[in-house]
């Protein structure tokens, strides 16, 4: 009786409050209103320490550049901190420019999502909801893979190679002309949740290989393709619903208030070394041990029995426009680096012809050491000849918030690269 009375009273009095609260179990969306993307000229050790201190105090989020040798650093001044950060930079004589005036505005205009009606119309016409005019949710990406498997059963099949921490399937599309004993190429995207251009480019490549088969029949005939567009579906969905800038997976870390493991520091080769962290509150937390995460262990479980047949491992990230090969764990090179470099240069030439310039080089020397990366594991343990990390567009104008109208031009570059790699795999002795 009393409980009923309280509930009724609250229904009346708290109705306005309830409207402000998100649905049960759902977190409120993180707003980046007032956040500004700054490009800093970090010229001295002193400048570097200042930026690190700002990061440590939670005033800025580093997007790129701080650990490289170069002097350009992209830093997001977080909501409420932008004015103070800029004053501090000015008083310390660190020059900067404001690249994005208000990140929330940029997020709002980044992805014009079609209406439900338009989506239904599209689905009725094409049999799926996929386009390359906007960024899609996981369900639409997975629905598209299922559609391809049903429509092209001789060419495509879908397999869940595992499930994420929160139980989402890790769906791999296999594209194969059916030739026995074919060599294979692995392609993945979306290991870092906020890098939306990556799954978009990977699904574009899938679409070209399958629905535009005639134009790429050499690439499809020559090798089997295993393609995982969203390695980190929990993080990816979270960037759509709650925090656009989330990077890691969504693991609850024991004894820590901070969630998530950086899946690209969690692979089991030289795990836990340079450029990774044991602190769950950092963006580069490597996890408790190599392959502690279901998303990374699913990949190693799937590829390990295929050692010897998988000749290329291509993983798409953003941003910066780099074409990177091992090693990432330190500034050393694998014995066959000249061959990796030759193919990287050939691929970046094709990418430039398709649209943009990409810098080719080894990960650690071109960017900075980062251990536990997927490409290092592919090269070092899975014995994959051509292991590459491709950092897609752009070079910092939009960073992670690349507007959806850049998907197709960026994807054409990704496709050009992958076709070169397929050619080289086909040619291997
Ligand atoms: Zn990334």
Short mmCIF file of C-alpha atoms and ligand atoms in Angstrom, two decimals:
data_model
loop_
_atom_site.label_atom_id
_atom_site.label_comp_id
_atom_site.label_asym_id
_atom_site.label_seq_id
_atom_site.Cartn_x
_atom_site.Cartn_y
_atom_site.Cartn_z
CA UNK A 1 0.00 0.00 0.00
CA UNK A 2 2.65 2.40 1.09
CA UNK A 3 4.92 1.44 -1.78
CA UNK A 4 2.03 1.96 -4.17
CA UNK A 5 1.41 5.39 -2.70
CA UNK A 6 5.06 6.39 -3.04
CA UNK A 7 5.17 5.15 -6.59
CA UNK A 8 2.01 7.07 -7.49
CA UNK A 9 3.29 10.21 -5.81
CA UNK A 10 6.57 9.89 -7.63
CA UNK A 11 4.86 9.31 -10.96
CA UNK A 12 3.30 12.72 -10.56
CA UNK A 13 6.18 14.57 -8.99
CA UNK A 14 9.10 12.88 -10.72
CA UNK A 15 7.71 12.69 -14.23
CA UNK A 16 9.93 15.53 -15.39
CA UNK A 17 12.97 13.82 -13.87
CA UNK A 18 12.23 10.52 -15.53
CA UNK A 19 12.25 12.23 -18.90
CA UNK A 20 15.82 13.29 -18.32
CA UNK A 21 17.03 9.86 -17.31
CA UNK A 22 18.05 7.30 -19.90
CA UNK A 23 16.19 3.99 -20.05
CA UNK A 24 17.05 1.43 -17.38
CA UNK A 25 20.52 -0.02 -17.83
CA UNK A 26 21.49 2.58 -20.37
CA UNK A 27 24.07 5.24 -19.75
CA UNK A 28 23.43 8.83 -20.71
CA UNK A 29 25.08 9.87 -23.95
CA UNK A 30 28.38 11.69 -23.48
CA UNK A 31 28.22 15.21 -24.89
CA UNK A 32 31.27 16.84 -26.46
CA UNK A 33 29.69 20.26 -26.58
CA UNK A 34 32.42 22.84 -26.11
CA UNK A 35 35.21 20.37 -26.82
CA UNK A 36 37.73 21.66 -29.36
CA UNK A 37 40.23 19.82 -31.50
CA UNK A 38 43.54 21.65 -31.37
CA UNK A 39 46.65 21.14 -33.42
CA UNK A 40 49.69 21.99 -31.33
CA UNK A 41 53.27 22.68 -32.33
CA UNK A 42 55.18 20.69 -29.73
CA UNK A 43 58.76 21.78 -30.26
CA UNK A 44 60.59 21.07 -27.02
CA UNK A 45 60.70 18.55 -24.18
CA UNK A 46 59.09 21.21 -22.03
CA UNK A 47 56.18 21.55 -24.48
CA UNK A 48 55.81 17.79 -24.47
CA UNK A 49 55.70 17.63 -20.67
CA UNK A 50 53.04 20.35 -20.60
CA UNK A 51 50.82 18.40 -23.00
CA UNK A 52 51.36 15.20 -21.02
CA UNK A 53 50.36 17.02 -17.84
CA UNK A 54 47.19 18.32 -19.51
CA UNK A 55 46.41 14.77 -20.59
CA UNK A 56 47.12 13.43 -17.10
CA UNK A 57 44.77 15.98 -15.55
CA UNK A 58 41.99 14.99 -17.95
CA UNK A 59 41.92 18.35 -19.74
CA UNK A 60 42.86 16.99 -23.15
CA UNK A 61 42.56 13.71 -24.99
CA UNK A 62 45.49 13.06 -27.31
CA UNK A 63 44.34 11.99 -30.78
CA UNK A 64 47.72 11.71 -32.44
CA UNK A 65 51.30 12.78 -32.58
CA UNK A 66 52.50 12.99 -28.99
CA UNK A 67 54.65 9.87 -29.11
CA UNK A 68 55.98 10.42 -32.60
CA UNK A 69 59.12 12.31 -33.40
CA UNK A 70 57.18 14.95 -35.28
CA UNK A 71 56.07 18.19 -33.72
CA UNK A 72 52.39 18.17 -34.67
CA UNK A 73 50.06 16.95 -31.95
CA UNK A 74 46.29 16.65 -32.31
CA UNK A 75 44.73 17.15 -28.89
CA UNK A 76 41.05 17.36 -28.03
CA UNK A 77 40.47 19.94 -25.31
CA UNK A 78 37.60 18.39 -23.38
CA UNK A 79 34.33 20.15 -22.53
CA UNK A 80 34.85 22.76 -19.86
CA UNK A 81 38.63 22.80 -20.33
CA UNK A 82 39.06 24.39 -23.76
CA UNK A 83 39.50 28.00 -22.66
CA UNK A 84 41.83 27.12 -19.80
CA UNK A 85 43.91 24.83 -22.03
CA UNK A 86 44.31 27.54 -24.66
CA UNK A 87 45.32 30.14 -22.04
CA UNK A 88 47.91 27.75 -20.66
CA UNK A 89 49.30 27.03 -24.14
CA UNK A 90 49.52 30.74 -24.89
CA UNK A 91 51.26 31.56 -21.62
CA UNK A 92 53.72 28.72 -22.32
CA UNK A 93 54.32 29.92 -25.91
CA UNK A 94 53.01 26.73 -27.48
CA UNK A 95 51.44 27.70 -30.79
CA UNK A 96 48.21 26.00 -31.78
CA UNK A 97 45.30 26.25 -34.15
CA UNK A 98 41.68 25.32 -33.55
CA UNK A 99 40.84 22.58 -36.06
CA UNK A 100 37.31 21.78 -34.87
CA UNK A 101 35.45 24.58 -33.10
CA UNK A 102 32.89 22.36 -31.39
CA UNK A 103 33.21 18.61 -31.48
CA UNK A 104 29.55 17.99 -30.66
CA UNK A 105 28.55 19.96 -33.78
CA UNK A 106 31.00 17.89 -35.82
CA UNK A 107 29.57 14.66 -34.39
CA UNK A 108 26.03 15.81 -35.17
CA UNK A 109 26.79 16.51 -38.83
CA UNK A 110 29.16 13.58 -39.39
CA UNK A 111 26.61 10.87 -40.07
CA UNK A 112 23.27 11.75 -41.66
CA UNK A 113 21.33 8.59 -40.85
CA UNK A 114 18.52 7.81 -43.28
CA UNK A 115 14.99 7.62 -41.88
CA UNK A 116 13.41 4.27 -41.07
CA UNK A 117 11.20 4.72 -44.15
CA UNK A 118 14.19 5.27 -46.42
CA UNK A 119 15.90 2.23 -44.88
CA UNK A 120 12.85 0.06 -45.47
CA UNK A 121 12.62 1.27 -49.04
CA UNK A 122 16.27 0.40 -49.57
CA UNK A 123 15.82 -3.01 -48.00
CA UNK A 124 12.84 -3.73 -50.23
CA UNK A 125 14.79 -2.73 -53.31
CA UNK A 126 18.21 -4.23 -52.59
CA UNK A 127 17.53 -6.88 -49.96
CA UNK A 128 19.70 -5.20 -47.31
CA UNK A 129 20.17 -1.85 -45.59
CA UNK A 130 23.80 -1.23 -46.37
CA UNK A 131 24.99 1.93 -48.10
CA UNK A 132 28.27 3.79 -48.19
CA UNK A 133 26.62 7.16 -47.66
CA UNK A 134 26.36 6.77 -43.90
CA UNK A 135 27.94 4.81 -41.07
CA UNK A 136 25.90 1.79 -40.04
CA UNK A 137 25.12 0.00 -36.80
CA UNK A 138 26.42 -3.52 -36.22
CA UNK A 139 23.03 -5.15 -36.92
CA UNK A 140 22.95 -3.61 -40.39
CA UNK A 141 26.52 -4.71 -41.16
CA UNK A 142 25.81 -8.25 -39.98
CA UNK A 143 22.48 -8.29 -41.83
CA UNK A 144 24.39 -7.40 -44.98
CA UNK A 145 26.81 -10.30 -44.54
CA UNK A 146 23.85 -12.68 -44.09
CA UNK A 147 22.21 -11.24 -47.20
CA UNK A 148 25.36 -11.92 -49.25
CA UNK A 149 25.64 -15.49 -47.99
CA UNK A 150 22.01 -16.15 -48.92
CA UNK A 151 22.22 -14.43 -52.29
CA UNK A 152 25.60 -15.82 -53.40
CA UNK A 153 25.77 -19.21 -51.66
CA UNK A 154 28.42 -20.54 -54.05
CA UNK A 155 30.72 -17.63 -53.34
CA UNK A 156 30.03 -16.51 -49.76
CA UNK A 157 29.43 -17.94 -46.33
CA UNK A 158 29.14 -16.36 -42.88
CA UNK A 159 30.53 -17.80 -39.72
CA UNK A 160 30.62 -16.44 -36.16
CA UNK A 161 34.17 -17.14 -35.00
CA UNK A 162 33.33 -16.27 -31.42
CA UNK A 163 31.43 -13.76 -29.33
CA UNK A 164 32.41 -10.46 -27.76
CA UNK A 165 32.52 -9.88 -24.02
CA UNK A 166 28.89 -8.74 -24.08
CA UNK A 167 27.80 -11.65 -26.27
CA UNK A 168 27.72 -10.10 -29.73
CA UNK A 169 28.77 -12.39 -32.60
CA UNK A 170 32.11 -11.89 -34.36
CA UNK A 171 30.92 -12.50 -37.91
CA UNK A 172 33.42 -13.40 -40.61
CA UNK A 173 32.47 -13.47 -44.28
CA UNK A 174 34.35 -16.03 -46.34
CA UNK A 175 34.55 -15.31 -50.07
CA UNK A 176 35.86 -18.22 -52.08
CA UNK A 177 35.68 -19.39 -55.66
CA UNK A 178 35.84 -22.93 -54.29
CA UNK A 179 39.25 -23.93 -55.58
CA UNK A 180 40.82 -26.43 -53.21
CA UNK A 181 44.02 -25.54 -51.31
CA UNK A 182 43.75 -21.85 -52.06
CA UNK A 183 45.90 -19.34 -50.27
CA UNK A 184 44.00 -16.96 -48.04
CA UNK A 185 43.90 -13.30 -47.06
CA UNK A 186 42.53 -12.08 -43.73
CA UNK A 187 41.01 -8.57 -43.57
CA UNK A 188 39.58 -6.92 -40.48
CA UNK A 189 38.20 -3.61 -39.30
CA UNK A 190 36.76 -1.92 -36.28
CA UNK A 191 39.23 -3.14 -33.67
CA UNK A 192 39.22 0.41 -32.32
CA UNK A 193 35.62 1.36 -31.73
CA UNK A 194 35.68 5.04 -32.70
CA UNK A 195 37.44 4.52 -36.05
CA UNK A 196 34.16 4.29 -37.94
CA UNK A 197 35.73 4.65 -41.37
CA UNK A 198 37.38 1.25 -40.91
CA UNK A 199 34.28 -1.05 -40.92
CA UNK A 200 32.79 1.19 -43.64
CA UNK A 201 35.82 0.63 -45.89
CA UNK A 202 35.94 -3.09 -45.13
CA UNK A 203 32.26 -3.55 -46.07
CA UNK A 204 32.86 -1.54 -49.24
CA UNK A 205 35.67 -3.95 -50.17
CA UNK A 206 33.31 -6.87 -49.51
CA UNK A 207 30.66 -5.28 -51.71
CA UNK A 208 33.14 -4.81 -54.55
CA UNK A 209 34.52 -8.35 -54.38
CA UNK A 210 31.05 -9.93 -54.29
CA UNK A 211 28.50 -7.69 -56.00
CA UNK A 212 30.97 -6.25 -58.49
CA UNK A 213 32.69 -9.59 -58.99
CA UNK A 214 33.31 -9.14 -62.73
CA UNK A 215 35.59 -6.17 -62.09
CA UNK A 216 37.67 -8.05 -59.54
CA UNK A 217 37.40 -11.68 -60.61
CA UNK A 218 41.20 -12.09 -60.55
CA UNK A 219 41.33 -11.18 -56.86
CA UNK A 220 38.45 -13.50 -56.01
CA UNK A 221 39.74 -16.39 -58.13
CA UNK A 222 43.27 -16.14 -56.81
CA UNK A 223 42.66 -16.41 -53.06
CA UNK A 224 40.14 -17.17 -50.34
CA UNK A 225 39.07 -14.15 -48.31
CA UNK A 226 38.22 -14.11 -44.62
CA UNK A 227 36.80 -10.75 -43.65
CA UNK A 228 35.77 -9.58 -40.17
CA UNK A 229 34.34 -6.05 -40.51
CA UNK A 230 33.79 -5.41 -36.78
CA UNK A 231 36.38 -6.94 -34.44
CA UNK A 232 35.09 -4.94 -31.46
CA UNK A 233 31.27 -4.88 -31.70
CA UNK A 234 30.72 -3.92 -28.03
CA UNK A 235 32.91 -0.86 -28.37
CA UNK A 236 31.49 -0.05 -31.80
CA UNK A 237 27.89 -0.08 -30.58
CA UNK A 238 28.90 1.96 -27.53
CA UNK A 239 30.32 4.68 -29.82
CA UNK A 240 26.92 4.86 -31.51
CA UNK A 241 24.79 4.89 -28.36
CA UNK A 242 26.87 6.53 -25.66
CA UNK A 243 30.39 7.80 -26.27
CA UNK A 244 31.49 8.61 -29.82
CA UNK A 245 35.17 8.60 -28.83
CA UNK A 246 35.38 5.20 -27.11
CA UNK A 247 38.37 3.18 -28.34
CA UNK A 248 38.71 -0.06 -26.33
CA UNK A 249 36.39 -3.01 -25.83
CA UNK A 250 33.87 -2.90 -22.96
CA UNK A 251 35.39 -5.27 -20.41
CA UNK A 252 34.80 -4.52 -16.73
CA UNK A 253 38.29 -4.54 -15.27
CA UNK A 254 38.66 -6.11 -11.84
CA UNK A 255 39.76 -3.65 -9.10
CA UNK A 256 39.35 -0.67 -11.39
CA UNK A 257 36.66 1.90 -12.05
CA UNK A 258 37.90 2.10 -15.66
CA UNK A 259 36.52 -0.15 -18.36
CA UNK A 260 37.96 -1.63 -21.49
CA UNK A 261 41.05 -3.24 -22.96
CA UNK A 262 42.85 -1.92 -26.03
CA UNK A 263 42.43 -4.95 -28.28
CA UNK A 264 45.34 -3.84 -30.45
CA UNK A 265 47.65 -4.19 -27.44
CA UNK A 266 46.21 -7.57 -26.41
CA UNK A 267 47.63 -9.90 -29.08
CA UNK A 268 50.04 -12.52 -27.79
CA UNK A 269 53.33 -11.57 -29.39
CA UNK A 270 55.74 -9.38 -27.37
CA UNK A 271 52.68 -8.64 -25.25
CA UNK A 272 52.99 -5.95 -22.57
CA UNK A 273 56.06 -4.21 -23.97
CA UNK A 274 56.67 -0.69 -25.24
CA UNK A 275 53.69 1.52 -26.09
CA UNK A 276 51.22 -0.45 -23.99
CA UNK A 277 50.09 -0.01 -20.41
CA UNK A 278 49.17 -2.10 -17.36
CA UNK A 279 46.83 0.68 -16.18
CA UNK A 280 43.16 -0.03 -17.06
CA UNK A 281 42.44 3.71 -17.05
CA UNK A 282 44.67 4.37 -20.06
CA UNK A 283 43.58 4.09 -23.69
CA UNK A 284 46.40 1.59 -24.36
CA UNK A 285 45.66 -0.88 -21.56
CA UNK A 286 47.00 -4.25 -22.74
CA UNK A 287 44.68 -6.42 -20.60
CA UNK A 288 45.67 -8.98 -17.97
CA UNK A 289 47.64 -11.17 -20.36
CA UNK A 290 48.00 -11.78 -24.11
CA UNK A 291 44.67 -12.89 -25.62
CA UNK A 292 42.81 -12.28 -22.35
CA UNK A 293 39.96 -10.83 -24.43
CA UNK A 294 37.37 -12.93 -26.29
CA UNK A 295 37.65 -10.75 -29.41
CA UNK A 296 41.41 -11.25 -29.85
CA UNK A 297 41.43 -14.89 -28.81
CA UNK A 298 38.68 -15.61 -31.35
CA UNK A 299 40.96 -14.31 -34.12
CA UNK A 300 43.95 -16.35 -32.98
CA UNK A 301 41.73 -19.42 -32.53
CA UNK A 302 40.41 -19.03 -36.06
CA UNK A 303 43.72 -18.32 -37.77
CA UNK A 304 46.05 -20.68 -35.91
CA UNK A 305 44.76 -23.83 -37.68
CA UNK A 306 45.22 -21.96 -40.98
CA UNK A 307 48.91 -21.20 -40.47
CA UNK A 308 50.64 -21.76 -43.79
CA UNK A 309 47.61 -20.92 -45.92
CA UNK A 310 47.00 -17.33 -44.75
CA UNK A 311 49.50 -15.23 -46.67
CA UNK A 312 48.25 -11.73 -45.90
CA UNK A 313 46.75 -10.06 -42.83
CA UNK A 314 45.36 -6.59 -43.43
CA UNK A 315 43.85 -4.58 -40.58
CA UNK A 316 42.19 -1.20 -41.11
CA UNK A 317 42.43 1.67 -38.63
CA UNK A 318 42.25 5.44 -38.73
CA UNK A 319 43.59 8.05 -38.96
CA UNK A 320 46.75 9.57 -40.49
CA UNK A 321 47.12 7.85 -43.88
CA UNK A 322 49.85 5.36 -43.12
CA UNK A 323 50.63 1.96 -44.62
CA UNK A 324 52.50 0.10 -41.89
CA UNK A 325 54.31 -3.20 -41.57
CA UNK A 326 55.99 -4.96 -38.60
CA UNK A 327 57.51 -4.62 -36.25
CA UNK A 328 55.36 -2.49 -34.03
CA UNK A 329 56.82 -3.62 -30.70
CA UNK A 330 60.17 -1.90 -31.24
CA UNK A 331 62.27 -0.10 -33.81
CA UNK A 332 63.54 -3.28 -35.43
CA UNK A 333 62.66 -4.90 -38.73
CA UNK A 334 61.76 -8.45 -39.76
CA UNK A 335 64.27 -10.27 -41.99
CA UNK A 336 62.06 -9.88 -45.09
CA UNK A 337 61.27 -6.20 -44.50
CA UNK A 338 62.49 -5.26 -47.98
CA UNK A 339 59.77 -7.39 -49.50
CA UNK A 340 57.15 -5.95 -47.12
CA UNK A 341 58.34 -2.48 -48.04
CA UNK A 342 58.27 -3.20 -51.78
CA UNK A 343 54.63 -4.31 -51.64
CA UNK A 344 53.74 -1.43 -49.31
CA UNK A 345 55.14 1.05 -51.83
CA UNK A 346 53.35 -0.57 -54.71
CA UNK A 347 50.09 -0.48 -52.75
CA UNK A 348 50.49 3.15 -51.71
CA UNK A 349 51.13 4.10 -55.34
CA UNK A 350 47.83 2.47 -56.24
CA UNK A 351 46.17 4.30 -53.34
CA UNK A 352 47.53 7.60 -54.52
CA UNK A 353 46.23 6.91 -58.01
CA UNK A 354 42.85 6.20 -56.39
CA UNK A 355 42.89 9.40 -54.36
CA UNK A 356 45.33 10.09 -51.52
CA UNK A 357 48.93 9.91 -50.46
CA UNK A 358 49.76 7.36 -47.76
CA UNK A 359 53.14 7.08 -46.00
CA UNK A 360 54.65 3.58 -46.07
CA UNK A 361 57.02 2.25 -43.42
CA UNK A 362 57.42 0.04 -40.39
CA UNK A 363 55.05 0.78 -37.50
CA UNK A 364 57.55 1.55 -34.79
CA UNK A 365 59.85 3.69 -36.91
CA UNK A 366 57.10 5.53 -38.81
CA UNK A 367 54.85 6.13 -35.78
CA UNK A 368 56.00 4.84 -32.39
CA UNK A 369 56.53 1.46 -30.72
CA UNK A 370 53.30 -0.27 -29.74
CA UNK A 371 53.43 -3.90 -28.61
CA UNK A 372 50.66 -6.49 -28.65
CA UNK A 373 49.37 -5.36 -32.06
CA UNK A 374 47.53 -7.74 -34.36
CA UNK A 375 49.94 -7.33 -37.28
CA UNK A 376 52.95 -8.26 -35.13
CA UNK A 377 51.17 -11.42 -33.98
CA UNK A 378 50.19 -12.25 -37.57
CA UNK A 379 53.79 -11.91 -38.70
CA UNK A 380 55.55 -13.30 -35.64
CA UNK A 381 53.30 -16.19 -34.66
CA UNK A 382 50.82 -16.91 -37.46
CA UNK A 383 53.66 -16.77 -40.01
CA UNK A 384 51.74 -14.50 -42.37
CA UNK A 385 54.02 -13.17 -45.09
CA UNK A 386 52.30 -9.81 -45.67
CA UNK A 387 51.04 -8.27 -42.43
CA UNK A 388 49.87 -4.68 -42.74
CA UNK A 389 48.08 -2.04 -40.71
CA UNK A 390 46.46 0.62 -42.86
CA UNK A 391 45.64 3.91 -41.15
CA UNK A 392 42.92 5.39 -43.35
CA UNK A 393 41.93 9.05 -43.85
CA UNK A 394 42.30 11.71 -42.95
CA UNK A 395 45.40 13.63 -41.85
CA UNK A 396 43.72 15.46 -39.00
CA UNK A 397 41.14 17.83 -40.45
CA UNK A 398 38.36 15.70 -38.98
CA UNK A 399 40.36 12.93 -37.34
CA UNK A 400 38.06 10.25 -35.97
CA UNK A 401 34.95 12.27 -36.87
CA UNK A 402 35.36 11.83 -40.63
CA UNK A 403 32.08 12.83 -42.32
CA UNK A 404 30.23 10.03 -44.08
CA UNK A 405 30.66 11.61 -47.50
CA UNK A 406 34.34 10.61 -47.27
CA UNK A 407 33.49 6.90 -47.02
CA UNK A 408 33.49 6.15 -50.76
CA UNK A 409 36.64 8.11 -51.69
CA UNK A 410 38.50 6.54 -48.75
CA UNK A 411 37.15 3.08 -49.55
CA UNK A 412 38.43 3.32 -53.13
CA UNK A 413 41.92 3.75 -51.69
CA UNK A 414 41.44 0.73 -49.41
CA UNK A 415 40.23 -1.38 -52.32
CA UNK A 416 43.20 -0.34 -54.47
CA UNK A 417 45.59 -1.44 -51.70
CA UNK A 418 43.91 -4.77 -51.10
CA UNK A 419 43.95 -5.63 -54.79
CA UNK A 420 47.71 -5.11 -54.96
CA UNK A 421 48.18 -7.34 -51.93
CA UNK A 422 45.99 -10.05 -53.51
CA UNK A 423 48.08 -9.88 -56.70
CA UNK A 424 51.27 -10.34 -54.70
CA UNK A 425 49.82 -13.27 -52.76
CA UNK A 426 48.74 -14.91 -56.01
CA UNK A 427 52.30 -14.57 -57.29
CA UNK A 428 54.00 -16.16 -54.28
CA UNK A 429 55.91 -19.35 -54.95
ZN1 LIG B 1 43.17 2.17 -34.39
#
